[in-house]
PDB file of C-alpha atoms (C1' of nucleotides) in Angstrom:
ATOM      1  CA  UNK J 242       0.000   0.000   0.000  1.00 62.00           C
ATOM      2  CA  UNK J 243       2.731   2.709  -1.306  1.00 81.00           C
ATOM      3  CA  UNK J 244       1.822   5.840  -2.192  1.00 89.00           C
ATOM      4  CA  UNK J 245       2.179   7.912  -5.665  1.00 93.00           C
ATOM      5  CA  UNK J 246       2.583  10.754  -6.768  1.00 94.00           C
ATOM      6  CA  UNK J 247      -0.262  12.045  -8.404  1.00 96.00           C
ATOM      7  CA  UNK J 248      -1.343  15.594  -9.706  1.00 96.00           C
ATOM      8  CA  UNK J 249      -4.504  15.777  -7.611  1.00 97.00           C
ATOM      9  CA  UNK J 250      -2.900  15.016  -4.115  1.00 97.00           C
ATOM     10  CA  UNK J 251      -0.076  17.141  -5.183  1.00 97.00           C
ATOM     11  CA  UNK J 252      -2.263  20.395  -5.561  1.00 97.00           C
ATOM     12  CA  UNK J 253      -3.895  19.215  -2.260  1.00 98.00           C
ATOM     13  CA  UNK J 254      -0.655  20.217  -0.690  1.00 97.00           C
ATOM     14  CA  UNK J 255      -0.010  22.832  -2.159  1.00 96.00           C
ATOM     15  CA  UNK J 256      -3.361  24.304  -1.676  1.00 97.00           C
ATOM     16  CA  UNK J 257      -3.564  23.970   2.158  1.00 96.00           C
ATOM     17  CA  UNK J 258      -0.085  25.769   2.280  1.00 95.00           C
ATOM     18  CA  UNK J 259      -1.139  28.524   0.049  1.00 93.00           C
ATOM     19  CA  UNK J 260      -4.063  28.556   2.396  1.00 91.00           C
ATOM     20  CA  UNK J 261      -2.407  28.987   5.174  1.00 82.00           C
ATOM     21  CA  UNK J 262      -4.101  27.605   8.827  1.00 77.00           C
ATOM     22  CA  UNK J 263      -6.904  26.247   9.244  1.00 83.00           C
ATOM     23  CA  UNK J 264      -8.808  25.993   5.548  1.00 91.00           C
ATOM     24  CA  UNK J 265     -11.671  23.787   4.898  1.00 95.00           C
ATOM     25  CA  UNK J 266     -11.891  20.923   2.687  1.00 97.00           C
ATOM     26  CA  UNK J 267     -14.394  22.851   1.132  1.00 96.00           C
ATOM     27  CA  UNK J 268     -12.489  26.278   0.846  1.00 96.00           C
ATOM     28  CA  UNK J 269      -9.296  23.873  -0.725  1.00 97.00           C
ATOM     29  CA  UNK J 270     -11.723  22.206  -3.302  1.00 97.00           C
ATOM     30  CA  UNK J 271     -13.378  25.721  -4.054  1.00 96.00           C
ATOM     31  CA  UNK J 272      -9.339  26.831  -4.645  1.00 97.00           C
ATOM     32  CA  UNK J 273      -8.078  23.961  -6.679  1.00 97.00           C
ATOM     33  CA  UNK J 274     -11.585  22.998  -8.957  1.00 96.00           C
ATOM     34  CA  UNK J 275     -10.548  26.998 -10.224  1.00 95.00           C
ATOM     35  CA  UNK J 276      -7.738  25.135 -12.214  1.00 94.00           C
ATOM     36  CA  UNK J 277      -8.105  21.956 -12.150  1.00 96.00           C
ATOM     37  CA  UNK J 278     -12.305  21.642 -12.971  1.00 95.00           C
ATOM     38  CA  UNK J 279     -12.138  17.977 -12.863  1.00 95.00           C
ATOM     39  CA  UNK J 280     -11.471  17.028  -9.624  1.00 97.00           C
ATOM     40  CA  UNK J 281     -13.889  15.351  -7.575  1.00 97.00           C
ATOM     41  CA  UNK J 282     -14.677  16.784  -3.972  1.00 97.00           C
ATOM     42  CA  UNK J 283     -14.111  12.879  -2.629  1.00 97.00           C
ATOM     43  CA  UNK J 284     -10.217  13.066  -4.019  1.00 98.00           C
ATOM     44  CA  UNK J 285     -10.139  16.432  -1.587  1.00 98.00           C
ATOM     45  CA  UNK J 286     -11.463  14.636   1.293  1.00 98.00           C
ATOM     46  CA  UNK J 287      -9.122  10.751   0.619  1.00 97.00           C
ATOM     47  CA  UNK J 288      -6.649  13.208   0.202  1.00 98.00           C
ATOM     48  CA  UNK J 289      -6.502  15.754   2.755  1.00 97.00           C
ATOM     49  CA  UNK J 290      -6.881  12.602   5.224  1.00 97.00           C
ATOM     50  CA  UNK J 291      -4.019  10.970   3.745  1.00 96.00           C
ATOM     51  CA  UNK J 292      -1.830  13.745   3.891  1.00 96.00           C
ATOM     52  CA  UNK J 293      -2.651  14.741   7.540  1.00 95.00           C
ATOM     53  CA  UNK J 294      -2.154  10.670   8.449  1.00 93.00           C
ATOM     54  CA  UNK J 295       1.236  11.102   6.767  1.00 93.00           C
ATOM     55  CA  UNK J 296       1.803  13.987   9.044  1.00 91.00           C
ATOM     56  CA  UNK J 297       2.394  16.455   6.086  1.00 93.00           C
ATOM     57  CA  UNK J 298      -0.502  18.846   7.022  1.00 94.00           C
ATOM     58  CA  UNK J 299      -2.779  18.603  10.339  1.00 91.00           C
ATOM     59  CA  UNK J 300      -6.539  17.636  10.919  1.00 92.00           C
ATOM     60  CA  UNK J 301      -8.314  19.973  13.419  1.00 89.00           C
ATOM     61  CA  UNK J 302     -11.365  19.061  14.402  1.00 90.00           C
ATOM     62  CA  UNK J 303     -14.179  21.175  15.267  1.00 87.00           C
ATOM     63  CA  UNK J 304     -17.269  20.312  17.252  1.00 85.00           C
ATOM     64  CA  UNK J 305     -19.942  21.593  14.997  1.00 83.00           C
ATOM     65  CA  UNK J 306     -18.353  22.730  12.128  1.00 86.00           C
ATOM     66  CA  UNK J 307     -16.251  21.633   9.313  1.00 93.00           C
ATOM     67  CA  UNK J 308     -12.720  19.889  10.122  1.00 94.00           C
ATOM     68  CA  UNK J 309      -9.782  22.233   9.121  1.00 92.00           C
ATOM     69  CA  UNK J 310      -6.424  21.156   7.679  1.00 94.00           C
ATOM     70  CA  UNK J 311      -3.402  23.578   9.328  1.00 90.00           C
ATOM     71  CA  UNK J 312      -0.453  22.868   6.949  1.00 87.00           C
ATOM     72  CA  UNK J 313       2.413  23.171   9.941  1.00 73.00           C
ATOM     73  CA  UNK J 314       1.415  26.695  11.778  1.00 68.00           C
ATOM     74  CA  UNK J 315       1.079  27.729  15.279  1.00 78.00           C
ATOM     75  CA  UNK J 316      -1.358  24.657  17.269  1.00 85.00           C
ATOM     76  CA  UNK J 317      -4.088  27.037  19.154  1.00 87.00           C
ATOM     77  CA  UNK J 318      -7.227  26.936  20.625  1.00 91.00           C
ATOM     78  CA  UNK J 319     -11.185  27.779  19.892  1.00 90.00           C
ATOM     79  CA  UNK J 320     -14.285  29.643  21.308  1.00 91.00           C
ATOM     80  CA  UNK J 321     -17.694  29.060  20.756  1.00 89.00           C
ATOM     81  CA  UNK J 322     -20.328  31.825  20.832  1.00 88.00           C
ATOM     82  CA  UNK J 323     -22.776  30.402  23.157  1.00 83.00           C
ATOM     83  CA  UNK J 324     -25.659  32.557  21.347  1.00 80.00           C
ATOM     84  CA  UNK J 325     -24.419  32.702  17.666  1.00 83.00           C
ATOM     85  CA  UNK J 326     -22.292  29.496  17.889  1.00 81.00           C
ATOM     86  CA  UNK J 327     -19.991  30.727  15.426  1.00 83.00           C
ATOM     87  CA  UNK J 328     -16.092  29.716  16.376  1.00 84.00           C
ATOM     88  CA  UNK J 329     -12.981  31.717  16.710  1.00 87.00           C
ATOM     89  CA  UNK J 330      -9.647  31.443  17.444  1.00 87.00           C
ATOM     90  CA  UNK J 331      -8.258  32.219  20.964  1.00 91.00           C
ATOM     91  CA  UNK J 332      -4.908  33.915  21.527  1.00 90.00           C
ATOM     92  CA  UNK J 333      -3.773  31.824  24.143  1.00 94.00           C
ATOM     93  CA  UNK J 334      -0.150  29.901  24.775  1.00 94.00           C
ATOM     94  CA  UNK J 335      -0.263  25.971  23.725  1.00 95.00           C
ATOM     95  CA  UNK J 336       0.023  23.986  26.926  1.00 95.00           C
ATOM     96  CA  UNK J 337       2.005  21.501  25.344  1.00 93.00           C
ATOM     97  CA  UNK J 338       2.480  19.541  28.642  1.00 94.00           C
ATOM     98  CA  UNK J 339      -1.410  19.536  29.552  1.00 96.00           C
ATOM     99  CA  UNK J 340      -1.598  15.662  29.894  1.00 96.00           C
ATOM    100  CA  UNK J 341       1.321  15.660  32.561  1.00 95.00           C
ATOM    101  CA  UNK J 342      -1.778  16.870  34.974  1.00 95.00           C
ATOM    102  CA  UNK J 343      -3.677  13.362  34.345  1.00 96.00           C
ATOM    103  CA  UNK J 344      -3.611  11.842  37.625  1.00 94.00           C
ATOM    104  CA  UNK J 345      -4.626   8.307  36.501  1.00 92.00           C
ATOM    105  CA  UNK J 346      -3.800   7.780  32.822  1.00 90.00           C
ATOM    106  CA  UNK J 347      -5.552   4.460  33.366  1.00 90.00           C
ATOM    107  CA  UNK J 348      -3.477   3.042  29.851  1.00 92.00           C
ATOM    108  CA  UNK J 349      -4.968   5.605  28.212  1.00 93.00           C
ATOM    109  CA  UNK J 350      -1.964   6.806  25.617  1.00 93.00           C
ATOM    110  CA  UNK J 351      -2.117  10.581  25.307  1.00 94.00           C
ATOM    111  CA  UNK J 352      -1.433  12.584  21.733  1.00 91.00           C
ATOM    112  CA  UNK J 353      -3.096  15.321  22.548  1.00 91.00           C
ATOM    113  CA  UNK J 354      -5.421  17.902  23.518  1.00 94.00           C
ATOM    114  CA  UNK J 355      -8.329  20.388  22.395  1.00 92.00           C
ATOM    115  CA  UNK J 356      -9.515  22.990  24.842  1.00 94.00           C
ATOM    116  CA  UNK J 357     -12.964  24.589  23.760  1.00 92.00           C
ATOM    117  CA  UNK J 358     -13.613  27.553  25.409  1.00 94.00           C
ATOM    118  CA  UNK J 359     -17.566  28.867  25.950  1.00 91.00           C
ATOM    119  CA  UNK J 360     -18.819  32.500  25.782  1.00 91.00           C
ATOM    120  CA  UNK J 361     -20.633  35.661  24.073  1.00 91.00           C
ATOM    121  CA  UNK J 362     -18.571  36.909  21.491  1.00 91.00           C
ATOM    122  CA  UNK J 363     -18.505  40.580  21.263  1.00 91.00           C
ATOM    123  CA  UNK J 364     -21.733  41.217  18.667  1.00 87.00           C
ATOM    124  CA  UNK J 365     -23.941  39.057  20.724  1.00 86.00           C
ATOM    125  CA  UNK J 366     -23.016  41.265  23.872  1.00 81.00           C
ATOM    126  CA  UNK J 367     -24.797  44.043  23.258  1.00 74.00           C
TER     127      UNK J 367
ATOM    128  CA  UNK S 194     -41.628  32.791  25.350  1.00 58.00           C
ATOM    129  CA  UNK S 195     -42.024  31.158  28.768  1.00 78.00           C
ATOM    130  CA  UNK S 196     -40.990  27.517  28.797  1.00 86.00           C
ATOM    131  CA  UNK S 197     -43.457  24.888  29.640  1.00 91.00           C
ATOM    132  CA  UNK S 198     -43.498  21.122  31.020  1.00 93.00           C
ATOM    133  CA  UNK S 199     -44.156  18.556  28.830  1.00 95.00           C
ATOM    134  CA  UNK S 200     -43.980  14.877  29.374  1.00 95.00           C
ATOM    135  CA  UNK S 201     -40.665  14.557  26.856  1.00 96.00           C
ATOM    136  CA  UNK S 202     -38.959  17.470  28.623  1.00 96.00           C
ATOM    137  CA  UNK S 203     -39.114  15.761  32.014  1.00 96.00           C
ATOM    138  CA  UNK S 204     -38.338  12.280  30.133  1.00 97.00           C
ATOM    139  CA  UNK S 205     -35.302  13.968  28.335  1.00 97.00           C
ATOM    140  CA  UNK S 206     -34.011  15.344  31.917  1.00 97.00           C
ATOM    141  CA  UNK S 207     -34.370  12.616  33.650  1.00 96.00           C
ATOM    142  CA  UNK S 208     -32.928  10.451  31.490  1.00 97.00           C
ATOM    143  CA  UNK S 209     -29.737  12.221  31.376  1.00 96.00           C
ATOM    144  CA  UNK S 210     -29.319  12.268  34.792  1.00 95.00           C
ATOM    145  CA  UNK S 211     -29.776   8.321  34.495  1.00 93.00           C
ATOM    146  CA  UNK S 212     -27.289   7.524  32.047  1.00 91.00           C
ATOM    147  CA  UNK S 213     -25.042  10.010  34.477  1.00 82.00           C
ATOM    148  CA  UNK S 214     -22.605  11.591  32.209  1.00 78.00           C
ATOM    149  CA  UNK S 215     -21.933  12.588  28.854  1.00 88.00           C
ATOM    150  CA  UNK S 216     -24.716  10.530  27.043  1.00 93.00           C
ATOM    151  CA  UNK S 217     -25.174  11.388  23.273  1.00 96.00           C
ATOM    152  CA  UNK S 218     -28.321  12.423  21.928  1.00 97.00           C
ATOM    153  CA  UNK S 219     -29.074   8.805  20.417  1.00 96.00           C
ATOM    154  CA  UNK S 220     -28.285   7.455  23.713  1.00 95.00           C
ATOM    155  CA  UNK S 221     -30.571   9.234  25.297  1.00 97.00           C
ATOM    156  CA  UNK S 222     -33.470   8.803  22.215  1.00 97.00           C
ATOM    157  CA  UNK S 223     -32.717   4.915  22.315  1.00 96.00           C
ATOM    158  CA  UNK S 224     -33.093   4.810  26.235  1.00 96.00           C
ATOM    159  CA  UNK S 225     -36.296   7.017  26.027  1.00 97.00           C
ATOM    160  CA  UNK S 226     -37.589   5.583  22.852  1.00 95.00           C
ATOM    161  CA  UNK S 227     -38.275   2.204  25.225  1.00 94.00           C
ATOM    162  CA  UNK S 228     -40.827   3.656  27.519  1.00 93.00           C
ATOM    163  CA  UNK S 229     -42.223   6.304  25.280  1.00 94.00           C
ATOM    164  CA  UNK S 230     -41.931   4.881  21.576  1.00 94.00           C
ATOM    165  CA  UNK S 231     -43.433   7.784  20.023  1.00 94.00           C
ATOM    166  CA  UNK S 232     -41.118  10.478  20.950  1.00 96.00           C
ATOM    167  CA  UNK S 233     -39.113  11.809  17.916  1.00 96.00           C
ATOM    168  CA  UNK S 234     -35.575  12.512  17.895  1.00 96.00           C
ATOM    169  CA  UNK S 235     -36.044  16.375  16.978  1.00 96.00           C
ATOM    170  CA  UNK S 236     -37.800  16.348  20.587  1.00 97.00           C
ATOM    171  CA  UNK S 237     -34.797  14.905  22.034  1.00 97.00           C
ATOM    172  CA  UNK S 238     -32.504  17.271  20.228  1.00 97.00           C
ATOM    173  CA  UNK S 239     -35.237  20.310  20.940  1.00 97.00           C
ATOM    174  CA  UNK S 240     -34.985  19.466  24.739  1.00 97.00           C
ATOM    175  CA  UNK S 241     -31.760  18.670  25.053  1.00 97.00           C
ATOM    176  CA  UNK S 242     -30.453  22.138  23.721  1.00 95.00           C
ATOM    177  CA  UNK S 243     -32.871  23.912  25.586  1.00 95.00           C
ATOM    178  CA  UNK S 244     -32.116  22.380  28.848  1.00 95.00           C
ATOM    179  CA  UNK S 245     -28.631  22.918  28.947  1.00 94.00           C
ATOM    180  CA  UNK S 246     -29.335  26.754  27.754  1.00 91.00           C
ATOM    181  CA  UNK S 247     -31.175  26.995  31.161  1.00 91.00           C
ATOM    182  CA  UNK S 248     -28.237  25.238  32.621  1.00 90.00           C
ATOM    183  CA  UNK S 249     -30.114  21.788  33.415  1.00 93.00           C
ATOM    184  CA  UNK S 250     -27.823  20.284  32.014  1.00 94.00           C
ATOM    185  CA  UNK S 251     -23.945  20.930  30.431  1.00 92.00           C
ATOM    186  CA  UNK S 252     -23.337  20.183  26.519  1.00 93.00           C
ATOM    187  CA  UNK S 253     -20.375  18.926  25.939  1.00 92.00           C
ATOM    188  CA  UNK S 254     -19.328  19.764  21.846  1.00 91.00           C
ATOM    189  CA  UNK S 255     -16.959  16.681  20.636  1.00 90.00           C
ATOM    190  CA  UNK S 256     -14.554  17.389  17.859  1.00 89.00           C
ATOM    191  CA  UNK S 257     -14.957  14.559  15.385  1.00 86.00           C
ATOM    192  CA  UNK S 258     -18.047  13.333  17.341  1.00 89.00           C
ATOM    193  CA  UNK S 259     -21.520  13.762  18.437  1.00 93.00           C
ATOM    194  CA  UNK S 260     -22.272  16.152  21.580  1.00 95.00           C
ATOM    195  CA  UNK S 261     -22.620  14.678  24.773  1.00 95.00           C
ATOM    196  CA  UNK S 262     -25.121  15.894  27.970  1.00 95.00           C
ATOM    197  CA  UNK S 263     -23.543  15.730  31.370  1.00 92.00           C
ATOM    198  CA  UNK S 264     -25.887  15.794  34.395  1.00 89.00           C
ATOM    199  CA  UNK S 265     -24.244  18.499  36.292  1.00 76.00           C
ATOM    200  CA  UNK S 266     -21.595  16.409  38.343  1.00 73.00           C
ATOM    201  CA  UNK S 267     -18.361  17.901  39.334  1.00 83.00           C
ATOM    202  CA  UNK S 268     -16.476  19.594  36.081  1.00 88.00           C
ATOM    203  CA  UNK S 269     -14.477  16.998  34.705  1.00 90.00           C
ATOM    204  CA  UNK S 270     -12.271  16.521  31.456  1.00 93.00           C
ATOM    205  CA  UNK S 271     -13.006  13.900  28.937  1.00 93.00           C
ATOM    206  CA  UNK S 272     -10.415  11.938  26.488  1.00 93.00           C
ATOM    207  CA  UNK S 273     -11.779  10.466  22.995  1.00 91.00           C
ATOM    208  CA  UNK S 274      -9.834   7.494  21.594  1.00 90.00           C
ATOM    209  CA  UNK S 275      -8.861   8.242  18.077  1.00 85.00           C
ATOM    210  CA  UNK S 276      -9.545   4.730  16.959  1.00 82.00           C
ATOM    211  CA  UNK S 277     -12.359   3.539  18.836  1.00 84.00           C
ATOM    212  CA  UNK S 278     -14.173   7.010  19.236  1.00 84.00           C
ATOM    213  CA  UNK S 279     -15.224   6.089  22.392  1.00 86.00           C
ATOM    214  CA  UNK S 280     -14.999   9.099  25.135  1.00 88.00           C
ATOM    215  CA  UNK S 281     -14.028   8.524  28.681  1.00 90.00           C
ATOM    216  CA  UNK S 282     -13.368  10.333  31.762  1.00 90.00           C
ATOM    217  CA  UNK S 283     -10.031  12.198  32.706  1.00 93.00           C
ATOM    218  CA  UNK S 284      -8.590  12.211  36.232  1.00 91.00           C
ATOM    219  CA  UNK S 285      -7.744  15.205  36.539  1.00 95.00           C
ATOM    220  CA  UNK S 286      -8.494  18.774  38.423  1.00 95.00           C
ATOM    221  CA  UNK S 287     -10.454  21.190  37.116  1.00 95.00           C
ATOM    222  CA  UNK S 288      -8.170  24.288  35.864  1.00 96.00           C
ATOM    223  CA  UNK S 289     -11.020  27.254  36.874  1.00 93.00           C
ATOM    224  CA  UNK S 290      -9.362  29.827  35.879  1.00 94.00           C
ATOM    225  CA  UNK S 291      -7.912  28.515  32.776  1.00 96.00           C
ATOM    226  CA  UNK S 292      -9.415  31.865  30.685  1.00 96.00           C
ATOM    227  CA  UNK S 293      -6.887  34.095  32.742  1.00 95.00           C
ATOM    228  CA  UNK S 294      -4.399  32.531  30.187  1.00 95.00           C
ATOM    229  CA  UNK S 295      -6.253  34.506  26.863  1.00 96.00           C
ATOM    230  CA  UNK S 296      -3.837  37.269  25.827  1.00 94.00           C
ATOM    231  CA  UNK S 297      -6.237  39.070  24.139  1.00 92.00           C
ATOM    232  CA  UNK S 298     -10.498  38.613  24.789  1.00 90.00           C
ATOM    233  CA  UNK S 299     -10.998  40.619  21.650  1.00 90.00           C
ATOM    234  CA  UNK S 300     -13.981  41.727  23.396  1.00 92.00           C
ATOM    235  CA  UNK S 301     -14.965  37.965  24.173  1.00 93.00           C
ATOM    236  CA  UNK S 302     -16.954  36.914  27.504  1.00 93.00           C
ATOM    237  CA  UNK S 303     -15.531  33.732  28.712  1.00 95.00           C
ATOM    238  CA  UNK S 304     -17.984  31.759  30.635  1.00 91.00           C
ATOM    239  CA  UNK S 305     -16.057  28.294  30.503  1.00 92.00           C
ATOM    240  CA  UNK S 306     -14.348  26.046  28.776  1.00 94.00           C
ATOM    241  CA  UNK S 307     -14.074  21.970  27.815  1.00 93.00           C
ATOM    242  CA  UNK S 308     -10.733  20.037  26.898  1.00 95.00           C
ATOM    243  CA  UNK S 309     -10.645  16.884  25.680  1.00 94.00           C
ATOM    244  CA  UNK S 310      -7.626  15.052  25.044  1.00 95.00           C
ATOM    245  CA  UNK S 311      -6.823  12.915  22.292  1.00 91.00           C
ATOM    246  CA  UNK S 312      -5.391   9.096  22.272  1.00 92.00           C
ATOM    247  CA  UNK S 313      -5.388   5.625  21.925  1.00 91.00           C
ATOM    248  CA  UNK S 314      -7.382   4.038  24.819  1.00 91.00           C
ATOM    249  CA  UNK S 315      -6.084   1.020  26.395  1.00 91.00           C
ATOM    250  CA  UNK S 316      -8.629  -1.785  24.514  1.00 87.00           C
ATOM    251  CA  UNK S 317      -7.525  -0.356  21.385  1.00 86.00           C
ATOM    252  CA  UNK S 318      -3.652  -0.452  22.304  1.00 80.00           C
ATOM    253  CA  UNK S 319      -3.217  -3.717  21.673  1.00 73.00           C
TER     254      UNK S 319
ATOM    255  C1'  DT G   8       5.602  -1.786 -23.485  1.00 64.30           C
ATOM    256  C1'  DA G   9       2.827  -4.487 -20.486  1.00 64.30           C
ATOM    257  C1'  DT G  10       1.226  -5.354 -15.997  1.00 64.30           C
ATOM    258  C1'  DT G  11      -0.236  -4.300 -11.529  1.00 64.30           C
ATOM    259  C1'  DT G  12      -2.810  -1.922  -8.317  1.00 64.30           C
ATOM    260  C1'  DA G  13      -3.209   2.686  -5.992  1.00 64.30           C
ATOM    261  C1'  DT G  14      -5.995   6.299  -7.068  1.00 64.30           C
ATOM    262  C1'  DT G  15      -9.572   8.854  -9.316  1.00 64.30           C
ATOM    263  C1'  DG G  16     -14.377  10.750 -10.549  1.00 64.30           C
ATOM    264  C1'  DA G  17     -19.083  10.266 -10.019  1.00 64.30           C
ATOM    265  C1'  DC G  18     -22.445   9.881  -6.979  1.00 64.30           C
ATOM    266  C1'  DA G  19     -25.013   7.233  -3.503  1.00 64.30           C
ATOM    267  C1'  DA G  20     -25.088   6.687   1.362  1.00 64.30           C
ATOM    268  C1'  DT G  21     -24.255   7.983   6.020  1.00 64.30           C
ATOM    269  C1'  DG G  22     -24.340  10.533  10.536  1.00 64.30           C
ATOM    270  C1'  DA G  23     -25.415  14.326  13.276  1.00 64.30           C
ATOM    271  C1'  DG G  24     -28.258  17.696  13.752  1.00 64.30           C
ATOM    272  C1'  DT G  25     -31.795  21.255  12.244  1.00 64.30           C
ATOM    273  C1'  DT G  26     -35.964  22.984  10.189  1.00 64.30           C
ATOM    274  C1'  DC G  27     -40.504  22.645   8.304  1.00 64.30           C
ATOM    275  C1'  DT G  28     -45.571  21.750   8.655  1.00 64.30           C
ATOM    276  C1'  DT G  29     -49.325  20.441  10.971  1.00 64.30           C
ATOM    277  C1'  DA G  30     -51.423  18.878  15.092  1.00 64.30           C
ATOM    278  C1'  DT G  31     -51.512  18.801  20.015  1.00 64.30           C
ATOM    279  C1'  DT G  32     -51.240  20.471  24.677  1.00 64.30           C
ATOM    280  C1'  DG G  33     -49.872  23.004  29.080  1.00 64.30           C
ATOM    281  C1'  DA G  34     -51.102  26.638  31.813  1.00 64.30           C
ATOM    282  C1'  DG G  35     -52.818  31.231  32.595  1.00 64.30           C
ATOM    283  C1'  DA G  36     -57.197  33.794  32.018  1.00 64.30           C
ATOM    284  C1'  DT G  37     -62.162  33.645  32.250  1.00 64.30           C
TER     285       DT G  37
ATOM    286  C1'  DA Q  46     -64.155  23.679  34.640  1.00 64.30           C
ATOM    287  C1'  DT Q  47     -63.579  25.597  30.265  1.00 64.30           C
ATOM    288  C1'  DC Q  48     -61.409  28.547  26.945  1.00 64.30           C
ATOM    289  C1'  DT Q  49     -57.567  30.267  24.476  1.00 64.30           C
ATOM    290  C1'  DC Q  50     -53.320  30.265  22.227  1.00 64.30           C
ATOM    291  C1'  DA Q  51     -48.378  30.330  22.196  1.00 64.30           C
ATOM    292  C1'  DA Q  52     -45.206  26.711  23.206  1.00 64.30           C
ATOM    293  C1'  DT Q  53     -44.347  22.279  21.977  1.00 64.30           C
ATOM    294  C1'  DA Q  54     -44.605  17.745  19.691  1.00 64.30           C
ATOM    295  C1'  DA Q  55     -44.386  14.282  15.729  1.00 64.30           C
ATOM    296  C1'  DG Q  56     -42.571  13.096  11.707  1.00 64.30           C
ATOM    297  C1'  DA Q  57     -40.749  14.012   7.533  1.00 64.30           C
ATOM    298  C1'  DA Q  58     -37.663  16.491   4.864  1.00 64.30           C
ATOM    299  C1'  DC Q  59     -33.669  18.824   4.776  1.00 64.30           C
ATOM    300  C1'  DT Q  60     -28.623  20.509   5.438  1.00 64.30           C
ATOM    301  C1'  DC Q  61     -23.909  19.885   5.793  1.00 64.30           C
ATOM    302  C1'  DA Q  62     -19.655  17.428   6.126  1.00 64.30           C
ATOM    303  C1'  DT Q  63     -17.899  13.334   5.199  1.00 64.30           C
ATOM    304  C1'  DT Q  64     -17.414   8.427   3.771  1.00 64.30           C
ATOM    305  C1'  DG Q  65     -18.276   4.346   0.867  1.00 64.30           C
ATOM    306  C1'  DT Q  66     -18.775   1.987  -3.665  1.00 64.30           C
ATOM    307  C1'  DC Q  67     -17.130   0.842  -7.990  1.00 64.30           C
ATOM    308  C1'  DA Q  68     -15.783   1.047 -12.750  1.00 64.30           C
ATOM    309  C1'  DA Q  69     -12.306   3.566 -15.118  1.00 64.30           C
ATOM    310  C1'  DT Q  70      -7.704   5.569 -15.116  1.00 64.30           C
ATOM    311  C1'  DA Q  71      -2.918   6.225 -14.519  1.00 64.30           C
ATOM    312  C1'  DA Q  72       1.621   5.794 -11.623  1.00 64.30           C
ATOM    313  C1'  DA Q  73       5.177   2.829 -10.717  1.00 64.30           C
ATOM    314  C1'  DT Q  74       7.577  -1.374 -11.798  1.00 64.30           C
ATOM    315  C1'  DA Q  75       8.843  -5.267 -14.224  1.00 64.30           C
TER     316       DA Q  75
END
DNA sequence: TATTTATTGACAATGAGTTCTTATTGAGAT
DNA sequence: ATCTCAATAAGAACTCATTGTCAATAAATA
């Protein structure tokens, strides 16, 4: 199960680094079908997962809202509007040693962490 | 716009406070559904968001799964296995004033926050 | 060049959740 | 106790993001 080199996944990469953080399969298939008409929104998808399993770009996942593919920036966190639920970013340091707090990992093996943080966002506060 | 009691409300609460904590909305329509076969699952959703917008009851947003509904026990972390999906509980304290990290609120009022970590839980380390 | 098989495009299917329409019902007013 | 009517329910239809299926295509290699 090697894998090739083909045109489609290639633009795929490129596409999330033109892109910048945290694009949407959507927003990369919207960039790419521009010049490239043919490809299929499924290739996108099989591709931005095989790239982020391959560790080339990385899969956020967002509760209630489409997954976003960071090529290698800055790992942050989110807030959700708790009236508009819209999503933003949060300017906040990366606790990269979060899971050192777990008292009882119980086996559990750690990768990782999301931290969701709840609120009004600043237009809903009026 | 006053709220009123109806039999599914009271069903809805009180089954979340049955299955204890984080229960997903099918979870609680299957459990429900057993007792009370005609209730729809857009009256489990319907309740289920309004009750934790009074505060009955805390959503808990999943990224890469479905929301979960705590009873309101003590705040608590979860972890979701990445191959299994399953979510369990995390030993560990609760950081309350984890929002006094945010550089910058950009106007933003914090109300709380949910982390979940990310990893490979024990059944599926094998 | 021929062969093998990973990958593609097209699109159906899924999962989670929301929204629509119509009918019903809880609870305050009479 | 009955009336009234907005809040709510049932059930279907819908949205949105994503995954699965499969015949056709095209990279890699032999």
């Amino acid at each position: 199960m090697n894998k090739r080199n083909t045109v489609q996944r290639t633009l795929v990469l490129e596409t999330v680094k033109e892109l910048r953080c945290h694009a949407t399969a959507e927003e990369v298939y919207n960039m790419i079908v521009k010049k490239y008409p043919d490809i299929s929104r499924g290739t996108v998808y099989r591709n931005l997962n095989l790239l982020s399993d391959i560790g080339e770009i990385r899969k956020v996942e967002v509760p209630g809202g489409a997954d976003r593919y960071d090529h290698l920036c800055h790992r942050h966190y989110h807030a959700r509007c708790i009236k508009c639920g819209r999503l933003f970013d949060v300017e906040m340091d990366f606790i990269a040693d979060l899971e050192k707090n777990i008292r009882d990992t119980q086996g559990f093996e750690f990768t990782g962490h999301d931290i969701i943080f709840k609120g009004i966002c600043p237009e809903c506060n009026t």
